[in-house]
XYZ file of N, CA, C and O in Angstrom:
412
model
N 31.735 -7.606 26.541
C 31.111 -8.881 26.799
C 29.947 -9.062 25.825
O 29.102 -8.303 25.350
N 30.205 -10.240 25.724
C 28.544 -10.642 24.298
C 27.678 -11.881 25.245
O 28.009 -12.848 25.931
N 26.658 -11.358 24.921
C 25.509 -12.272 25.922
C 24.766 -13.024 24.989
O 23.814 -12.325 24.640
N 24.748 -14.118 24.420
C 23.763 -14.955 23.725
C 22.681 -16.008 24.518
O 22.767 -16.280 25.716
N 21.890 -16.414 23.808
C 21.357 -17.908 24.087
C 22.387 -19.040 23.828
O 23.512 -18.892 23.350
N 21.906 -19.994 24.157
C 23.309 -21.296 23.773
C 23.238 -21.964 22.513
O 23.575 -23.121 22.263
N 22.669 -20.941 21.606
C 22.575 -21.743 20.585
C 24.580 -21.951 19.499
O 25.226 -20.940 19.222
N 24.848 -22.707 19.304
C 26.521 -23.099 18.820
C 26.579 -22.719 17.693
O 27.078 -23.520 16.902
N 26.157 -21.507 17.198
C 27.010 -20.734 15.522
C 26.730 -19.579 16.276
O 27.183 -18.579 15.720
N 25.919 -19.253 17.759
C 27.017 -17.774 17.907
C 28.895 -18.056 18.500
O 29.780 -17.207 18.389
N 29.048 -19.300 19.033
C 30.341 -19.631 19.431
C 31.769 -19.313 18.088
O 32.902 -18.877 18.291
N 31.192 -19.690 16.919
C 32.026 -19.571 16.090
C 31.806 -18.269 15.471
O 32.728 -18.042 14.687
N 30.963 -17.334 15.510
C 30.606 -16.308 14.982
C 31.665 -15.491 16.082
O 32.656 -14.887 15.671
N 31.332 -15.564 17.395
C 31.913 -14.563 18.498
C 33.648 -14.817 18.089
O 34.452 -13.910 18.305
N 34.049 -16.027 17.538
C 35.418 -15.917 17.467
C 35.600 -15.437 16.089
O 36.806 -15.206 16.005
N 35.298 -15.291 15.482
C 35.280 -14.684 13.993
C 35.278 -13.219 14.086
O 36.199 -12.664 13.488
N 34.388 -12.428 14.747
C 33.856 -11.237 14.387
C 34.589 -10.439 15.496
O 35.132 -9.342 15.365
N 34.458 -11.565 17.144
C 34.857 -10.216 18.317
C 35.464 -11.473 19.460
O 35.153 -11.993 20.532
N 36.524 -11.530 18.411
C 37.786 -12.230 19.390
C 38.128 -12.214 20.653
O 38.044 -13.200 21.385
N 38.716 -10.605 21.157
C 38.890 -10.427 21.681
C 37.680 -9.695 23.801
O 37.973 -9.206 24.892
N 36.208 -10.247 22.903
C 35.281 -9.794 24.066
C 35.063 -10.959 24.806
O 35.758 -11.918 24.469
N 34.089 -11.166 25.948
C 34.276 -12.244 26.914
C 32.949 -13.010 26.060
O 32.421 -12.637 25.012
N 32.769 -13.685 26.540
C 31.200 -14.743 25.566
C 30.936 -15.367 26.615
O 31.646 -16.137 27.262
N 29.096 -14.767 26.909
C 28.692 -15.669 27.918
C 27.673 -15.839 27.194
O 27.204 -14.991 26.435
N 27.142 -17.252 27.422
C 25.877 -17.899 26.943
C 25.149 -18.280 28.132
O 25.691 -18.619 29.184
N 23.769 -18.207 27.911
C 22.813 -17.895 29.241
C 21.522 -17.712 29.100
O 21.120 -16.660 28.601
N 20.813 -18.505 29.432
C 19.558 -18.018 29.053
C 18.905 -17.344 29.795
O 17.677 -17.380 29.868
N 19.762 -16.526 30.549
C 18.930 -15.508 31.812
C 19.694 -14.594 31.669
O 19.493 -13.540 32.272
N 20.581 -14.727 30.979
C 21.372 -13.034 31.035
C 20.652 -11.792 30.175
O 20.491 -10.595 30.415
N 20.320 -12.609 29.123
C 19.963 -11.757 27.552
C 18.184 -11.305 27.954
O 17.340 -10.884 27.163
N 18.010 -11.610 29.646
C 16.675 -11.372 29.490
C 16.326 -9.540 29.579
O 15.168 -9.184 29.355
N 17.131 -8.742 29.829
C 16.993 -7.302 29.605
C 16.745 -6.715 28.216
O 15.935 -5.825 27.955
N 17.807 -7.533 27.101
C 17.139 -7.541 25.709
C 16.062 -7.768 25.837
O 15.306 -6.864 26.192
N 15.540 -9.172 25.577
C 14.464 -9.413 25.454
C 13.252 -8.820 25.438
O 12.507 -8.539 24.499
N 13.109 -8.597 27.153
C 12.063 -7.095 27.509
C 12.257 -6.268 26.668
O 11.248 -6.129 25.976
N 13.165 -5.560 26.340
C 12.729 -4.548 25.624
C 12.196 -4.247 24.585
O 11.914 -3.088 24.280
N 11.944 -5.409 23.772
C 10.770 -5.762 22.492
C 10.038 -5.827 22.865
O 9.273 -5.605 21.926
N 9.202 -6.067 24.054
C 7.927 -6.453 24.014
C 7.039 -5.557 23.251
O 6.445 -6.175 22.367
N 6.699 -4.053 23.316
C 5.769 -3.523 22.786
C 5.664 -3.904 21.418
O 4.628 -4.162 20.806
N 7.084 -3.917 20.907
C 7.041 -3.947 19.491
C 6.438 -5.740 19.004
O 5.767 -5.916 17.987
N 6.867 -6.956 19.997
C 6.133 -7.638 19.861
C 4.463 -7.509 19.764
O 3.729 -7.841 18.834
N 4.185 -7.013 20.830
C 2.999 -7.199 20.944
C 1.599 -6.703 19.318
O 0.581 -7.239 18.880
N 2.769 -4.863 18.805
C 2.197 -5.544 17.695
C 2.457 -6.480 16.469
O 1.744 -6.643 15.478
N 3.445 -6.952 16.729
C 3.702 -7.854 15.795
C 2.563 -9.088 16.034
O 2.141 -9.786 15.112
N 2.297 -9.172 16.939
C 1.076 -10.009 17.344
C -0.322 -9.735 16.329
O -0.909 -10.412 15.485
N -0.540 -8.059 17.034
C -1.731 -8.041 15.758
C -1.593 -7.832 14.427
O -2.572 -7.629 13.710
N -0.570 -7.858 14.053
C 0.079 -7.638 12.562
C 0.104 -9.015 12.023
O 0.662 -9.235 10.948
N -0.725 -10.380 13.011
C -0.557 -11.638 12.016
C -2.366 -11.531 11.141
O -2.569 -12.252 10.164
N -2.987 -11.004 11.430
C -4.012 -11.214 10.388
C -3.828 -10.170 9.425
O -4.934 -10.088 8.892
N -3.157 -9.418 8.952
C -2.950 -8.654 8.096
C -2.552 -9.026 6.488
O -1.639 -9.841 6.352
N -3.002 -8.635 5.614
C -2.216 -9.491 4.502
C -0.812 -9.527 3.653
O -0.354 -10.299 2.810
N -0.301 -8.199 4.341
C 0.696 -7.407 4.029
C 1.776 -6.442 4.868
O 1.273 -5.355 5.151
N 2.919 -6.583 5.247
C 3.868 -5.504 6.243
C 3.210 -4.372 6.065
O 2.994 -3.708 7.079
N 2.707 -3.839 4.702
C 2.271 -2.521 4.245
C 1.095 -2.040 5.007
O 0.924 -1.030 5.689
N -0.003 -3.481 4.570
C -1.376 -3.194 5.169
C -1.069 -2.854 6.647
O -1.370 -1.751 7.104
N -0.549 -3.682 7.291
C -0.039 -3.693 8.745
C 0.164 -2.419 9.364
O -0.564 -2.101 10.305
N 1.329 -1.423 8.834
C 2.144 -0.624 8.913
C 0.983 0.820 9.019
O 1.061 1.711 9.864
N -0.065 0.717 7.900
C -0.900 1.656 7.555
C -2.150 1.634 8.774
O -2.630 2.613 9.346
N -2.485 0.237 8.954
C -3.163 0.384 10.297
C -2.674 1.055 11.701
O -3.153 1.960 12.383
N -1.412 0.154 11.858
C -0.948 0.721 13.534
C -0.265 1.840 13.591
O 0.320 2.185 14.618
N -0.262 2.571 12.432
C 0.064 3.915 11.871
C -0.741 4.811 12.774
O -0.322 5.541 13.673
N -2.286 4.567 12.262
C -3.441 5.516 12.768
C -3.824 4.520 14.263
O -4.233 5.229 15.182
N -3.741 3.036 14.590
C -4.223 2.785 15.688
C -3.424 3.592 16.976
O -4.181 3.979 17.866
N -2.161 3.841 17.130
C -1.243 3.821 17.615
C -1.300 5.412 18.209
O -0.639 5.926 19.111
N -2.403 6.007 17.302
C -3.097 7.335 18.153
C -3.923 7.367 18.483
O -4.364 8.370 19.044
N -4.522 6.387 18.333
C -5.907 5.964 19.498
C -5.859 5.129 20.163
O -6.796 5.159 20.962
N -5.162 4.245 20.300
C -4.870 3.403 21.657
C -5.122 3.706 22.628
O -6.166 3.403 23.206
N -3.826 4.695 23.265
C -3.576 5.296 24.239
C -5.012 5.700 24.925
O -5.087 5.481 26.134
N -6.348 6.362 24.166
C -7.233 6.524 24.374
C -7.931 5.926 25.753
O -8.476 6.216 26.817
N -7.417 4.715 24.765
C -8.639 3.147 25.717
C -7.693 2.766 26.522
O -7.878 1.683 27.076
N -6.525 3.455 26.803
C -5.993 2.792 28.229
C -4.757 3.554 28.645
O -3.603 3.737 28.258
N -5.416 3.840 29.438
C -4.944 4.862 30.805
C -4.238 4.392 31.581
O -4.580 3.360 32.159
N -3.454 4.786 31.747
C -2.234 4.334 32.776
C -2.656 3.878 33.873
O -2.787 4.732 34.750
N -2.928 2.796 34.154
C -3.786 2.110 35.417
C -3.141 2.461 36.942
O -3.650 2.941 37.955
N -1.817 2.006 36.627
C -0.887 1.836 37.672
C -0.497 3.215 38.517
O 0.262 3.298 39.483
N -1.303 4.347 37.808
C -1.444 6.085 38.434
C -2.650 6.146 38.511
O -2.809 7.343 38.268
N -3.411 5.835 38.633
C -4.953 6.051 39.212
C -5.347 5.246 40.057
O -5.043 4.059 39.942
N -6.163 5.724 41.173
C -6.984 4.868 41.971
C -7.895 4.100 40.966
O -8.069 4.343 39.771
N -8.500 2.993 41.830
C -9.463 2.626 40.918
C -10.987 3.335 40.864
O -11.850 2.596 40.391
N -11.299 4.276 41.162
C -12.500 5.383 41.348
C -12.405 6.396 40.518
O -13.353 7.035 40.061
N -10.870 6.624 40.233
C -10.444 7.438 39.365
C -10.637 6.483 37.621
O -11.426 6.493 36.676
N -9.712 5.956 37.913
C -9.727 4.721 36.618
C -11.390 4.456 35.988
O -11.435 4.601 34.766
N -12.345 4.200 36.454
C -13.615 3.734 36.370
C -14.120 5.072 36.215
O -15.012 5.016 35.368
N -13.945 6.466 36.711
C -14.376 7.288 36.036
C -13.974 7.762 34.574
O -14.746 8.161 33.701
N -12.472 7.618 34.494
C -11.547 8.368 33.343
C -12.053 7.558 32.179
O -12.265 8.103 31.096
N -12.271 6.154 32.389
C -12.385 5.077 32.021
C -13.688 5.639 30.853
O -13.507 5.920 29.668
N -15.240 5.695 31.758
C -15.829 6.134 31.584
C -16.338 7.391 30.329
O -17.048 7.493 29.329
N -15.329 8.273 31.281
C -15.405 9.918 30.254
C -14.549 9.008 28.378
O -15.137 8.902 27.302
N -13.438 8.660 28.634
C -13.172 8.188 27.629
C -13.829 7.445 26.225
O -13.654 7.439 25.006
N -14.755 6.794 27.322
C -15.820 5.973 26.113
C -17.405 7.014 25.748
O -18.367 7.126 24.988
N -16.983 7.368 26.499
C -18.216 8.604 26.274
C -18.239 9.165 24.951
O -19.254 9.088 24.259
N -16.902 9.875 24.448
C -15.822 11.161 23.928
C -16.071 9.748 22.910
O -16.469 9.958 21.764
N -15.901 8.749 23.225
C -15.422 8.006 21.593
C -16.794 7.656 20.985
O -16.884 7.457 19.774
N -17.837 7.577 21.778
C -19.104 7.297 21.540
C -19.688 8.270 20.520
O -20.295 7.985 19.487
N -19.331 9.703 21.100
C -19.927 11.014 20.636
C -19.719 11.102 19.390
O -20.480 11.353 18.456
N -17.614 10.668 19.489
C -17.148 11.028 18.113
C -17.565 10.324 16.432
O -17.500 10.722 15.269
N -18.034 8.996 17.190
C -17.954 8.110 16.555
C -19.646 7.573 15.977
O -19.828 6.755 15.075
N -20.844 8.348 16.845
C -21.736 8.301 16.510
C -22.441 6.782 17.133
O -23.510 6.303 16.753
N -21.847 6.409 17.810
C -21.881 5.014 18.051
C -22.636 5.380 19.358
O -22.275 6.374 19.987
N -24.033 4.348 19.941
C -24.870 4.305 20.823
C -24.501 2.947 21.634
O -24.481 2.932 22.865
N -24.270 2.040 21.000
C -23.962 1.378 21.818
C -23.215 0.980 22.607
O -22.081 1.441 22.474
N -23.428 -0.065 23.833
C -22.696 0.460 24.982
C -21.606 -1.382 25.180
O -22.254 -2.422 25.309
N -20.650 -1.405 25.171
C -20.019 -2.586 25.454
C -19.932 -3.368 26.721
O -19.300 -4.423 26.753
């Protein structure tokens, strides 16, 4: 089975390429695809002020190990926990980073 949007050149494409599969068009079926880009959307999001795929690529290269840092799996911590971890975290980046001030 092939799941598209309704847009009409996958109709002639699906009979061209895969004759023989079922073709449903839907704009609620293909939503499991969808989801599953999001992360990669999201940085494609911050990858629009960039001036270059390259420049881009070289940033979320190194961001992409410090992220995780600044955010903790919310949805497994209390929030007492969270607001402490939270805490120790910005501490550790403060130290590392030489940075006093407080956000």
């Amino acid at each position: 089975m092939i799941v598209t949007d309704k847009h009409r050149s996958y109709v002639a494409a699906h009979r061209l390429v895969m004759p023989s599969a079922e073709h449903r068009s839907s704009k609620y079926l293909n939503n499991h695809a969808e989801n599953s880009h999001q992360p990669t959307r999201q940085r494609e999001s911050a990858m629009r002020r960039f001036t270059s795929p390259g420049h881009a690529q070289k940033f979320l290269s190194a961001f992409s190990g410090i992220s995780p840092h600044f955010r903790p799996r919310r949805h497994l911590l209390a929030a007492a926990e969270y607001r402490t971890d939270t805490h120790h975290r910005f501490t550790a980046w403060r130290q590392v980073t030489g940075c006093t001030a407080t956000a």
